[in-house]
Coordinates of C-alpha atoms in Angstrom, one line a residue:
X1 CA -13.9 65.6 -13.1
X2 CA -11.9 62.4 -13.8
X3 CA -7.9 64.0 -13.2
X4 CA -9.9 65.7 -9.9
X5 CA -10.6 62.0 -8.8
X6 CA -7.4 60.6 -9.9
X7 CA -5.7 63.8 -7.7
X8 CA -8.1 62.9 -4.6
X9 CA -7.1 59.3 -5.2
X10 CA -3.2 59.4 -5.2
X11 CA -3.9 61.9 -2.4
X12 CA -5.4 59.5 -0.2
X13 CA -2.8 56.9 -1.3
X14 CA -0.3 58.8 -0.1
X15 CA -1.9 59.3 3.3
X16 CA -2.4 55.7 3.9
X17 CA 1.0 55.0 3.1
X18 CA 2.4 57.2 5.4
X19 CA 0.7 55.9 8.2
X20 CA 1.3 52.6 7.3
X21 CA 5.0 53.7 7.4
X22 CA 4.2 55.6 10.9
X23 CA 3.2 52.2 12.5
X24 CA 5.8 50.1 11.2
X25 CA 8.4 52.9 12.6
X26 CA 6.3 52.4 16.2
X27 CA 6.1 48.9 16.5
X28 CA 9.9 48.3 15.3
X29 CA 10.7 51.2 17.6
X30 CA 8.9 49.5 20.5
X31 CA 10.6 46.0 19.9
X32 CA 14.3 47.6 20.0
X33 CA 13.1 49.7 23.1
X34 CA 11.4 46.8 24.8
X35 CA 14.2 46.4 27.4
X36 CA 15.7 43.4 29.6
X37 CA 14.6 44.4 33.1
X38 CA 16.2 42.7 36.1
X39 CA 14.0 41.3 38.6
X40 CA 15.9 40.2 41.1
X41 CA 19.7 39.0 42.3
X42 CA 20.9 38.1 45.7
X43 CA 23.8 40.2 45.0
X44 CA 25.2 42.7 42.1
X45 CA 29.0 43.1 41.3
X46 CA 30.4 45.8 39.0
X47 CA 34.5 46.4 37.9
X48 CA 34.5 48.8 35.1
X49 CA 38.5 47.9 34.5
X50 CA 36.4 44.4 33.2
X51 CA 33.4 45.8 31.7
X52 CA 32.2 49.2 32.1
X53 CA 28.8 48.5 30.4
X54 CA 28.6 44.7 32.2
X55 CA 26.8 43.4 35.2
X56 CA 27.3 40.5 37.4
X57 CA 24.8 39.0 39.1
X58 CA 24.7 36.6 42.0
X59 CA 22.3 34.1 43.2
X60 CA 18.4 33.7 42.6
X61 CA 18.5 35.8 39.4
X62 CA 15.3 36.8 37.9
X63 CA 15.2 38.9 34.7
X64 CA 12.2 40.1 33.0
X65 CA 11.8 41.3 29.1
X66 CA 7.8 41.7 28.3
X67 CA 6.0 38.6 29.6
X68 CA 9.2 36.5 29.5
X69 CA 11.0 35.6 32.8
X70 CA 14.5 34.2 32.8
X71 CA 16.0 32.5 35.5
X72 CA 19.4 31.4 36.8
X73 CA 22.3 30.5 39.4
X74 CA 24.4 33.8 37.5
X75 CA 24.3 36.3 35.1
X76 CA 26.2 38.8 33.0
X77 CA 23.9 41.8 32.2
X78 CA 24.7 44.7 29.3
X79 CA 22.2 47.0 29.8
X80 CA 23.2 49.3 27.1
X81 CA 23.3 46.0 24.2
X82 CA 20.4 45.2 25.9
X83 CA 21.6 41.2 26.7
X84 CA 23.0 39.4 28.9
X85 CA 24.6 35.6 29.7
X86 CA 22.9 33.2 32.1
X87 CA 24.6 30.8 33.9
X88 CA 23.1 27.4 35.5
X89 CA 20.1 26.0 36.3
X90 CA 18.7 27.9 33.5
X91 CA 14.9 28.5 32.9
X92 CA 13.2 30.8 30.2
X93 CA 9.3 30.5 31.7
X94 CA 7.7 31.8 28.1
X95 CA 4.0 31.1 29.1
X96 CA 2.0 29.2 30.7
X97 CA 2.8 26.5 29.0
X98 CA 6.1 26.5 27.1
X99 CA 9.3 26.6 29.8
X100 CA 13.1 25.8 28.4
X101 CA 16.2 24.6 30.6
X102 CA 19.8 24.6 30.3
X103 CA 23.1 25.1 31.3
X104 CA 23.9 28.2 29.7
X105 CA 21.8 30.9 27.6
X106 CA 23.3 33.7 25.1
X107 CA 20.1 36.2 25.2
X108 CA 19.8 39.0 22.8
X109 CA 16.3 41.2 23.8
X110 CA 16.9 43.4 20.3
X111 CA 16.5 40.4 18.2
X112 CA 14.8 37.9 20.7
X113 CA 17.0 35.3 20.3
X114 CA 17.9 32.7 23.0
X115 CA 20.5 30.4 22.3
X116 CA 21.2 27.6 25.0
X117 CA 23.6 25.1 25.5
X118 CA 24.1 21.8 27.4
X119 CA 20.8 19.7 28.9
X120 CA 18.6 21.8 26.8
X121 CA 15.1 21.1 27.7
X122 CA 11.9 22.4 26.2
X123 CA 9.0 21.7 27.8
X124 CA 5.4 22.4 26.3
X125 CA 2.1 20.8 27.7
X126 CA 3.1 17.3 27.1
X127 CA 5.8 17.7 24.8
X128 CA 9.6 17.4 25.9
X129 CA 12.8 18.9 23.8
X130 CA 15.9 17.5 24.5
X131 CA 19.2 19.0 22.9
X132 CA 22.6 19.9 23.5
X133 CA 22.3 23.1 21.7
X134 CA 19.1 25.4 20.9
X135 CA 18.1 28.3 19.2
X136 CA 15.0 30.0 20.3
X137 CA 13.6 32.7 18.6
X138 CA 10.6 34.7 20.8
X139 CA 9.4 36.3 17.9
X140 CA 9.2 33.7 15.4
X141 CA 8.0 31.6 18.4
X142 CA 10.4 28.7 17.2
X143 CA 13.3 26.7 18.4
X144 CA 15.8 25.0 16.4
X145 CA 18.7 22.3 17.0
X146 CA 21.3 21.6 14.3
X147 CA 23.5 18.5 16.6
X148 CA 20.8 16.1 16.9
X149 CA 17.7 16.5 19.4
X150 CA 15.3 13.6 21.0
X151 CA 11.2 14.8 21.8
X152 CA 9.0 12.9 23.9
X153 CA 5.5 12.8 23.0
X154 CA 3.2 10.6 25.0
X155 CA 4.2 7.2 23.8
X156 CA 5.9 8.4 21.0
X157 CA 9.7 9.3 21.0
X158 CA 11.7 11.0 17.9
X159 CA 15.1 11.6 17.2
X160 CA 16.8 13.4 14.3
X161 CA 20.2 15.5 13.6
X162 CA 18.4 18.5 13.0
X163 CA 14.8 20.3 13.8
X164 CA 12.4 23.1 13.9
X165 CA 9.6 23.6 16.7
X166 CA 6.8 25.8 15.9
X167 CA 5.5 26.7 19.1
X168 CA 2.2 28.3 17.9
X169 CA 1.0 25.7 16.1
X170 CA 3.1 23.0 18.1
X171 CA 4.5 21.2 15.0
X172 CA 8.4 19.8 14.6
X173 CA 9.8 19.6 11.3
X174 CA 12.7 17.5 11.3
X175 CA 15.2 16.7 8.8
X176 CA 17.8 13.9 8.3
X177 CA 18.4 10.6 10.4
X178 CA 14.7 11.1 11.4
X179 CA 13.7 8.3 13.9
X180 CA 9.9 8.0 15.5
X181 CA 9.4 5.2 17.7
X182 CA 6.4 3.7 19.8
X183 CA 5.1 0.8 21.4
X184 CA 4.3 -0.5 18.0
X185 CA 6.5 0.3 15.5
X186 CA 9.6 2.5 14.8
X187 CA 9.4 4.6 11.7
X188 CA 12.9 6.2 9.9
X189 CA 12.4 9.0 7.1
X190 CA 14.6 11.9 5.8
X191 CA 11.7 14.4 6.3
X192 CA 9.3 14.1 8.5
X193 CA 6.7 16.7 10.1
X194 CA 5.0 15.8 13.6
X195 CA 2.0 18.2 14.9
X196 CA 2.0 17.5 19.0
X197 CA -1.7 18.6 19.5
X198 CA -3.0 15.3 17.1
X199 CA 0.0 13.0 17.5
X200 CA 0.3 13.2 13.4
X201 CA 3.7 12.9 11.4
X202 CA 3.8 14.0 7.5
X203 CA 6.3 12.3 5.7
X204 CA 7.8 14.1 2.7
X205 CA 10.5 11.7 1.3
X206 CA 11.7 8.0 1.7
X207 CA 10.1 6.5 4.8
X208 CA 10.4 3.1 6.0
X209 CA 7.9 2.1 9.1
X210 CA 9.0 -1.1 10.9
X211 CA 6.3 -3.0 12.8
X212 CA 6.8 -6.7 14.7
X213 CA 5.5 -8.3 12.0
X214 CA 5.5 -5.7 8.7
X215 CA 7.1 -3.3 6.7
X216 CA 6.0 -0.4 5.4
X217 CA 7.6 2.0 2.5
X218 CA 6.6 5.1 1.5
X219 CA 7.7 8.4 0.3
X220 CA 4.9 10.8 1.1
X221 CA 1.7 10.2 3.6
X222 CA 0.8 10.6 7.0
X223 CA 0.6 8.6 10.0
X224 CA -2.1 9.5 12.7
X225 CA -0.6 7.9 16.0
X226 CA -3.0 8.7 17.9
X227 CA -5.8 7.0 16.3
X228 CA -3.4 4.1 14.7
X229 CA -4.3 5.6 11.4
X230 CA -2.0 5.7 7.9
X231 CA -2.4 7.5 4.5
X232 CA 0.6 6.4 2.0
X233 CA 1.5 7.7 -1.3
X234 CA 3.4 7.4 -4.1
X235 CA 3.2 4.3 -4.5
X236 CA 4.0 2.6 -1.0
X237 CA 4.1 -0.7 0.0
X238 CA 3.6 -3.2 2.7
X239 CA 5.7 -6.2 3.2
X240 CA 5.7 -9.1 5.9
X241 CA 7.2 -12.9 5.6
X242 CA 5.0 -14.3 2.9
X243 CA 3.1 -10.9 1.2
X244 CA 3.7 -7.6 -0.1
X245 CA 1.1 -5.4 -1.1
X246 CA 1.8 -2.2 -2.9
X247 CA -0.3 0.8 -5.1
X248 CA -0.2 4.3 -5.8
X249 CA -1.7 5.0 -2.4
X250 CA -2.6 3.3 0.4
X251 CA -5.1 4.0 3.8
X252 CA -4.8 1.1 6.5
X253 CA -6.4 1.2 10.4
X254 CA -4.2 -0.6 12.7
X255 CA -7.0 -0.6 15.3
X256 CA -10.1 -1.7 13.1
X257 CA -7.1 -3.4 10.7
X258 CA -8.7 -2.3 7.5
X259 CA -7.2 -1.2 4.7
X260 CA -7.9 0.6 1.1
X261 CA -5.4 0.7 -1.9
X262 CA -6.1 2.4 -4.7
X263 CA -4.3 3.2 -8.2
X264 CA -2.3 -0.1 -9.5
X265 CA -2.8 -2.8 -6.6
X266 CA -0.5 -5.4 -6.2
X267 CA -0.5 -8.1 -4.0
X268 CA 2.0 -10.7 -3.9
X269 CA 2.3 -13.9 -1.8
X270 CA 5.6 -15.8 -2.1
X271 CA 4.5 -18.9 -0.4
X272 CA 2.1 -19.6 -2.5
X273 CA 3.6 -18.0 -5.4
X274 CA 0.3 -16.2 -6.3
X275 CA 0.2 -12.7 -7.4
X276 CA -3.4 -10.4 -7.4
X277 CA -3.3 -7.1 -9.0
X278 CA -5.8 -4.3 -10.0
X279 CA -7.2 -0.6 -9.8
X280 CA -8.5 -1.1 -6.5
X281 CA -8.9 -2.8 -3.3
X282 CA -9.3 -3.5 0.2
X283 CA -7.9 -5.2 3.3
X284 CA -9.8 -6.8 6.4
X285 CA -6.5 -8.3 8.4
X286 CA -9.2 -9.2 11.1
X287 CA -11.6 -11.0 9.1
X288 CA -8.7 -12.6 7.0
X289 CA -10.2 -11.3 3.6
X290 CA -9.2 -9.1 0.9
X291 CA -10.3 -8.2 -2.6
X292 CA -9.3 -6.2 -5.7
X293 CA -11.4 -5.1 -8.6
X294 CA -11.1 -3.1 -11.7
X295 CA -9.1 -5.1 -14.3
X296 CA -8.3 -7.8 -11.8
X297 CA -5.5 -10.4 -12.5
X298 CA -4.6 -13.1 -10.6
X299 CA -1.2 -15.1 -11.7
X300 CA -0.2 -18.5 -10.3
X301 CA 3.8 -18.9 -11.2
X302 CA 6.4 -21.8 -11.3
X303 CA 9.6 -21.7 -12.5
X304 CA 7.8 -23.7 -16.2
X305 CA 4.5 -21.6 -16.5
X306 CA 2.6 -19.1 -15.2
X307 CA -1.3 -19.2 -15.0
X308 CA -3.0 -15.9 -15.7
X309 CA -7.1 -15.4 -14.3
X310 CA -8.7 -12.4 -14.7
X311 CA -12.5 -11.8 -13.3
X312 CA -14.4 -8.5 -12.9
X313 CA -13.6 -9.2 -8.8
X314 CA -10.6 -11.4 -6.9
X315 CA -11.4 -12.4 -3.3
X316 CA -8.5 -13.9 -1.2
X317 CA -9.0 -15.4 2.3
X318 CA -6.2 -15.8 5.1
X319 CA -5.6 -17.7 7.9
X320 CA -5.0 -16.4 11.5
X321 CA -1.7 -16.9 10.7
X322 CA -2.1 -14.5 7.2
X323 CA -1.4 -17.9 4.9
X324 CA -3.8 -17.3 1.9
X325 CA -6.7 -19.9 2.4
X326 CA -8.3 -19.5 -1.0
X327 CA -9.2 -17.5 -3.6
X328 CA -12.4 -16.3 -5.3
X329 CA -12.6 -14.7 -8.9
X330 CA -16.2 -13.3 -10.5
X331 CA -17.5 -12.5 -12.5
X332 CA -16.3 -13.0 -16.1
X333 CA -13.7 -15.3 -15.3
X334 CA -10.7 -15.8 -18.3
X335 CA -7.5 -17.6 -17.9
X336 CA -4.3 -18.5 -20.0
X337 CA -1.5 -20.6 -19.4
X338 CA 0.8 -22.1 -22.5
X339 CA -0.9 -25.3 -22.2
X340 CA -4.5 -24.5 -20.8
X341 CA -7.1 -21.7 -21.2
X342 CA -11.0 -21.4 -20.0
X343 CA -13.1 -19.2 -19.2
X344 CA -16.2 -19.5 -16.8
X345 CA -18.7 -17.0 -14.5
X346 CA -17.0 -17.8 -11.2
X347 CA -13.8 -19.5 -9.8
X348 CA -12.5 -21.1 -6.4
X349 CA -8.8 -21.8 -5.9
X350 CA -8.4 -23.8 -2.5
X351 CA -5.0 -23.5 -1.6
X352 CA -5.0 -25.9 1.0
X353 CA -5.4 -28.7 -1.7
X354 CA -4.4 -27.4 -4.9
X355 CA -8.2 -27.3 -6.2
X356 CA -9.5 -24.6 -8.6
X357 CA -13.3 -25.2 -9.2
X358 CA -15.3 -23.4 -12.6
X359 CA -19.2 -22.9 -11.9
X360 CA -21.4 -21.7 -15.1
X361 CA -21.2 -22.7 -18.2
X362 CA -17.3 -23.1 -17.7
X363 CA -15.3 -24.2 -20.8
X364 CA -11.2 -25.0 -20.9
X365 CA -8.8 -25.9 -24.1
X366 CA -6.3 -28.1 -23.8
X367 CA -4.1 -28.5 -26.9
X368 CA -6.7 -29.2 -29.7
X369 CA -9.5 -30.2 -27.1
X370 CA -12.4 -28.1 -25.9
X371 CA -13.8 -29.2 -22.5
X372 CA -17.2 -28.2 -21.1
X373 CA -19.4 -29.1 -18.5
X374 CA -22.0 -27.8 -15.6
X375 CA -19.0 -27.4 -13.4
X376 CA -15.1 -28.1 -13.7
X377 CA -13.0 -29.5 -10.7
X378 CA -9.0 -28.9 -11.4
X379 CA -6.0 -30.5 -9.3
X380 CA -3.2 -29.3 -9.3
X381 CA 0.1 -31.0 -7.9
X382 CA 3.5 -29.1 -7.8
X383 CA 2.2 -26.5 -9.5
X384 CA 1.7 -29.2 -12.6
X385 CA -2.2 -30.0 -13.1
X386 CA -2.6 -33.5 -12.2
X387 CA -6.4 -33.7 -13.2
X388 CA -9.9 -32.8 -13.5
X389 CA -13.3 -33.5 -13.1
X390 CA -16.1 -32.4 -15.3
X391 CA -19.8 -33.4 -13.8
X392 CA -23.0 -33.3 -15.6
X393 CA -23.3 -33.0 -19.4
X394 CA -19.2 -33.4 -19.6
X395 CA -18.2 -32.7 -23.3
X396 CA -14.9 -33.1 -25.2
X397 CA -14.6 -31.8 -28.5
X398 CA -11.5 -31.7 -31.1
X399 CA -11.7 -30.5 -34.8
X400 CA -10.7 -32.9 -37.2
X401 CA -11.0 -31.0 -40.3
X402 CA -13.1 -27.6 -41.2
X403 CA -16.4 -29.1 -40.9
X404 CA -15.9 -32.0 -38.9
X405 CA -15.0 -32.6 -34.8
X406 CA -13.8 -35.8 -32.9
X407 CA -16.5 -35.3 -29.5
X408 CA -17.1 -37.4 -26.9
X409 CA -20.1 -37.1 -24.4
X410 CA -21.1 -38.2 -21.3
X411 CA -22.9 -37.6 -17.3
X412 CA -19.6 -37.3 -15.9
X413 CA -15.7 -37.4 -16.4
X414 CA -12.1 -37.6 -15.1
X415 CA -9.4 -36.1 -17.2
X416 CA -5.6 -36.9 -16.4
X417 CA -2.6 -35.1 -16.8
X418 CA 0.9 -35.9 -18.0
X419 CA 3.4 -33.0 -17.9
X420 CA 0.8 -30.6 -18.4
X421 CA -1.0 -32.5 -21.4
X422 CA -4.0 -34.3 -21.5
X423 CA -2.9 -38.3 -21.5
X424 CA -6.3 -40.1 -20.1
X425 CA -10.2 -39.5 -20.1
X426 CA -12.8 -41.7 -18.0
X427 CA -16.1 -41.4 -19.5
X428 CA -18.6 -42.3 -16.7
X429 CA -22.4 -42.8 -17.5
X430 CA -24.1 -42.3 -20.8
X431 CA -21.0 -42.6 -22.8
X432 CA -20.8 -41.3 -26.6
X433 CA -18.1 -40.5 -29.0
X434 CA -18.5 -39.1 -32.6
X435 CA -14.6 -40.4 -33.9
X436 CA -13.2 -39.5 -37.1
X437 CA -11.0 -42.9 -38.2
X438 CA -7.6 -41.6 -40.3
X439 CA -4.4 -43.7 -41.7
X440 CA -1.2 -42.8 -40.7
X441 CA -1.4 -41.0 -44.2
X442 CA -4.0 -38.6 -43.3
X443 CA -7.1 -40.6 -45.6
X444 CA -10.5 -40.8 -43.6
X445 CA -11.4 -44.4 -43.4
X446 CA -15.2 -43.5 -41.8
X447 CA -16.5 -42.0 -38.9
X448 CA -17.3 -43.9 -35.7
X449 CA -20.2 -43.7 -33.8
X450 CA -20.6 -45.4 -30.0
X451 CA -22.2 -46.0 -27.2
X452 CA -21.5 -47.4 -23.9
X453 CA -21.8 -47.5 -20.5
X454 CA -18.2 -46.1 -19.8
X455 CA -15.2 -45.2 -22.3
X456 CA -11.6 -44.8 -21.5
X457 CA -9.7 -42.9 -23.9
X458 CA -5.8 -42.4 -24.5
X459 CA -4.4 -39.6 -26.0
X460 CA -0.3 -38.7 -26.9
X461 CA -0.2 -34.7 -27.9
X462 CA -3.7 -34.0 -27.6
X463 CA -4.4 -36.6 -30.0
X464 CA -7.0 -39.8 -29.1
X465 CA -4.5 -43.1 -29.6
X466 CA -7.3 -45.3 -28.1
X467 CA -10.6 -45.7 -26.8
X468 CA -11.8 -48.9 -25.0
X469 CA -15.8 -49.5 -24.7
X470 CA -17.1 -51.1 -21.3
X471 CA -20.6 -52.4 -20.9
X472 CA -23.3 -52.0 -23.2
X473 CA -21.3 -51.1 -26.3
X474 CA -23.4 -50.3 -29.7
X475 CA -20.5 -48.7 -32.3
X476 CA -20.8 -48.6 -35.5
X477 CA -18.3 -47.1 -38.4
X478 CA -19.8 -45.1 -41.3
X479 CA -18.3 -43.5 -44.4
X480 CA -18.6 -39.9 -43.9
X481 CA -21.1 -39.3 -47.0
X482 CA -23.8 -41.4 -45.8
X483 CA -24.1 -38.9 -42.6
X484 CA -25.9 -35.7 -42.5
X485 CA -24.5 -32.9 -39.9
X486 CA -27.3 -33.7 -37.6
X487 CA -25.8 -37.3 -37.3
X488 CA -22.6 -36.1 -36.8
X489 CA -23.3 -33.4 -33.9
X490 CA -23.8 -34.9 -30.3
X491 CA -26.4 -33.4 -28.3
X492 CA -25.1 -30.2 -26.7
X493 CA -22.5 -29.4 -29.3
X494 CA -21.2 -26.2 -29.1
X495 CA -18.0 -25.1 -30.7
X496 CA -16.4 -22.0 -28.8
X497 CA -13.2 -21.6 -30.1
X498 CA -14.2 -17.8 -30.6
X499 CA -13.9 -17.5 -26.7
X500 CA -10.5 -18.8 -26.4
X501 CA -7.6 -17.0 -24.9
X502 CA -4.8 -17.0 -27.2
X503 CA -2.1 -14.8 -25.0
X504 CA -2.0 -14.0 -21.3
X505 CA -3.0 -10.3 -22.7
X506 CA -6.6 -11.6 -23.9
X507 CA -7.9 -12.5 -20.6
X508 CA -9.7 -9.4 -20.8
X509 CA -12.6 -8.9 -22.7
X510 CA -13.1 -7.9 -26.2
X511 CA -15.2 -4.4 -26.0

């Protein structure tokens, strides 16, 4: 039973086969026997002693080969190779909608190859084909051009050295020297494919898109014309006067003007010499706002120092003119620089005047001093910080030895700068310092305890040189043995040093 299946099997294998085989014999049969008819001709000449097998005809010529109608001034006909050669005012009508021009055509109807040449036109709906020298294929329904070509596309014009039409699906691949250019912006690529019907060109290879006032690189993506619509990839970028934003991929609307980057953001702005970077982010040019998220990093760079800030979110705001306004970082907020590191909930960075503000339990370090307060106020001049203001429960604390800490407490204070080091602190309201007195030697003479109304306090190197009392002083010195701990601790100590940043690569949380 099984080898009488196996038999019917290879049986009916056989038969399919050789019809198969039967069909393919027809159809290739009726292609090579589908003949060039002619239509029409004002006149016919014939001198064998030129060509026996050759036609000439005259004047309103009209030749036929299936649906296809060719037309021209003159024409050489071979009935018997079944071609012929047209002379001016050519025109190949191939449908209703696709018609090609020229000077001259080379027509083969075995193999269904045109080939024109001079003031090659291809027309097609709303597409136009310009060329010097074209290849069209009626089978393949596809025209080529190897010496350059220029197609018209509503607004959009391209140019390239070489190209391939699809007719059917009414898409140009075109390959070196590649040009498109609209009212907007010209575009130059290697490779790039352009689908007439949505107005869509596919770039496969280096790309650069010039607008009036961008640049965009890329080396694979699409750009929807129609719709003002761009998808970049490997890792494009867009530059203008003062930014450049890159990633691994890019999506931006020029008509909404929003954009999405994903995969390694980057976002640089060389006016303000601030770079933002991160997994992920977005654009709104109209709204003048932008964001990245996902191990966010600001940095702030001078030809010194560089200023690293990290938050779980980074908000920058423009201008109309695209000059970055400000900048917001939450939540989590860490920064290092050599000389300064804090950490807080939320940051602002006002760019207009240098400020960077630190809401929530922010805390800095300058050198050997740790700075609190309710909220932090830092100016910044030349890219140098010139000073800051703590406000309400301010709180400066050094360590002195293991157990012990220099602190000084008060409602509010101003801290000043002196290349980057803390040289001056105003103590303003409720004044109190716990001191640790030394000799030059290193020896504790006692501990001093004060009071007052307002302090100012000199330091050289982080270390306090001076403090000067005003207004309602009450200080006292102590040896250190005739205080207990609680004595010795200001109200609201806290000692944080735990928290603190100690390289530009630990502004990220510990997990």
């Amino acid at each position: 039973m099984k080898m009488f299946m196996n038999a019917e099997l290879l049986k009916n294998l056989k038969i399919t086969l050789l019809i198969i085989m039967v069909i393919i014999s027809i159809s290739s049969y009726a292609q090579q026997k589908s003949r060039v008819i002619i239509e029409h001709a004002d006149s016919y000449r014939y001198n064998a002693r030129i060509d026996k097998d050759v036609q000439r005809l005259i004047g309103n010529v009209v030749i036929r080969q299936d649906s296809t109608l060719f037309y021209c001034d003159s024409a050489y006909i071979n009935e018997i190779k079944n071609s012929f050669e047209a002379f001016n005012n050519v025109h190949i009508k191939v449908n209703d909608t696709i018609d090609v021009y020229g000077d001259r055509l080379l027509y083969d109807g075995n193999t269904r190859i045109a080939e024109l040449f001079d003031s090659v036109k291809l027309v097609d709906k709303n597409t136009i084909l310009r060329t010097n020298h074209l290849i069209y294929n009626r089978l393949t329904k596809t025209a080529f051009y190897d010496i350059g070509g220029i197609i018209e596309n509503g607004d959009n014009i391209l140019n390239s050295l070489i190209g391939i039409y699809y007719t059917k699906i009414r898409t140009f691949h075109f390959r070196k020297d590649v040009v498109l250019t609209n009212p907007d912006q010209e575009t130059y690529s290697d490779t790039l494919i352009y689908n007439t019907n949505n107005e869509t060109a596919y770039f496969h290879g280096p790309t650069l898109i010039r607008g009036e006032e961008s640049m965009i690189y890329c080396e694979d993506g699409w750009y929807d014309t129609k719709n003002d619509i761009s998808k970049l990839k490997k890792r494009p970028s867009i530059t203008n006067d003062e930014q450049k934003i890159s990633a691994d991929s890019i999506l931006y609307n020029n008509k909404t003007m929003f954009g999405k980057a994903m995969g390694s953001v980057l976002i640089e702005d060389t006016l303000r010499k601030v770079i933002l970077s991160g997994k992920k982010g977005e654009l709104w040019d109209k709204l003048g706002k932008s964001y990245v998220t996902d191990s966010a990093v600001a940095i702030t760079y001078d030809a010194r120092d560089s200023l690293y800030i990290h938050s779980d979110t980074m908000w920058m705001f423009f201008d109309e003119e695209r000059k970055a306004k400000y900048m917001q970082a939450y939540y989590n907020v860490r920064f290092y620089r050599n000389n300064l590191q804090g950490k807080c909930d939320s940051l602002a960075y006002s760019m207009s005047d240098s400020t960077i503000r630190m809401y929530y339990k922010p805390v800095m370090w300058s050198g050997k001093n740790q700075l609190t307060a309710d909220s932090i106020t830092i100016i910044v001049s030349g890219n140098k910080i010139d000073s800051l203001m703590m406000y309400n429960t301010a709180f400066i604390v050094s360590r002195d030895s293991t157990k012990s800490f220099n602190q000084i407490r008060g409602k509010n204070m101003v801290a000043y700068f002196d290349k980057n080091s803390l040289s001056r602190i105003d103590v303003n309201g409720n004044a109190q310092t716990v001191y640790y007195v030394r000799e030059e030697d290193g020896n504790l003479i006692g501990v001093d305890l004060a009071e007052a109304s307002r302090m100012k306090i000199r330091l050289r190197d982080s270390e306090i040189q001076t403090i000067t009392y005003h207004l309602s002083v009450n200080e006292d010195m102590f040896p250190e043995k005739d205080l207990t701990e609680k004595e010795t601790r200001l109200k609201d100590f806290s000692w944080l040093e735990s928290d603190r940043p100690i390289s530009k690569n630990d502004i990220f949380p510990k997990k």
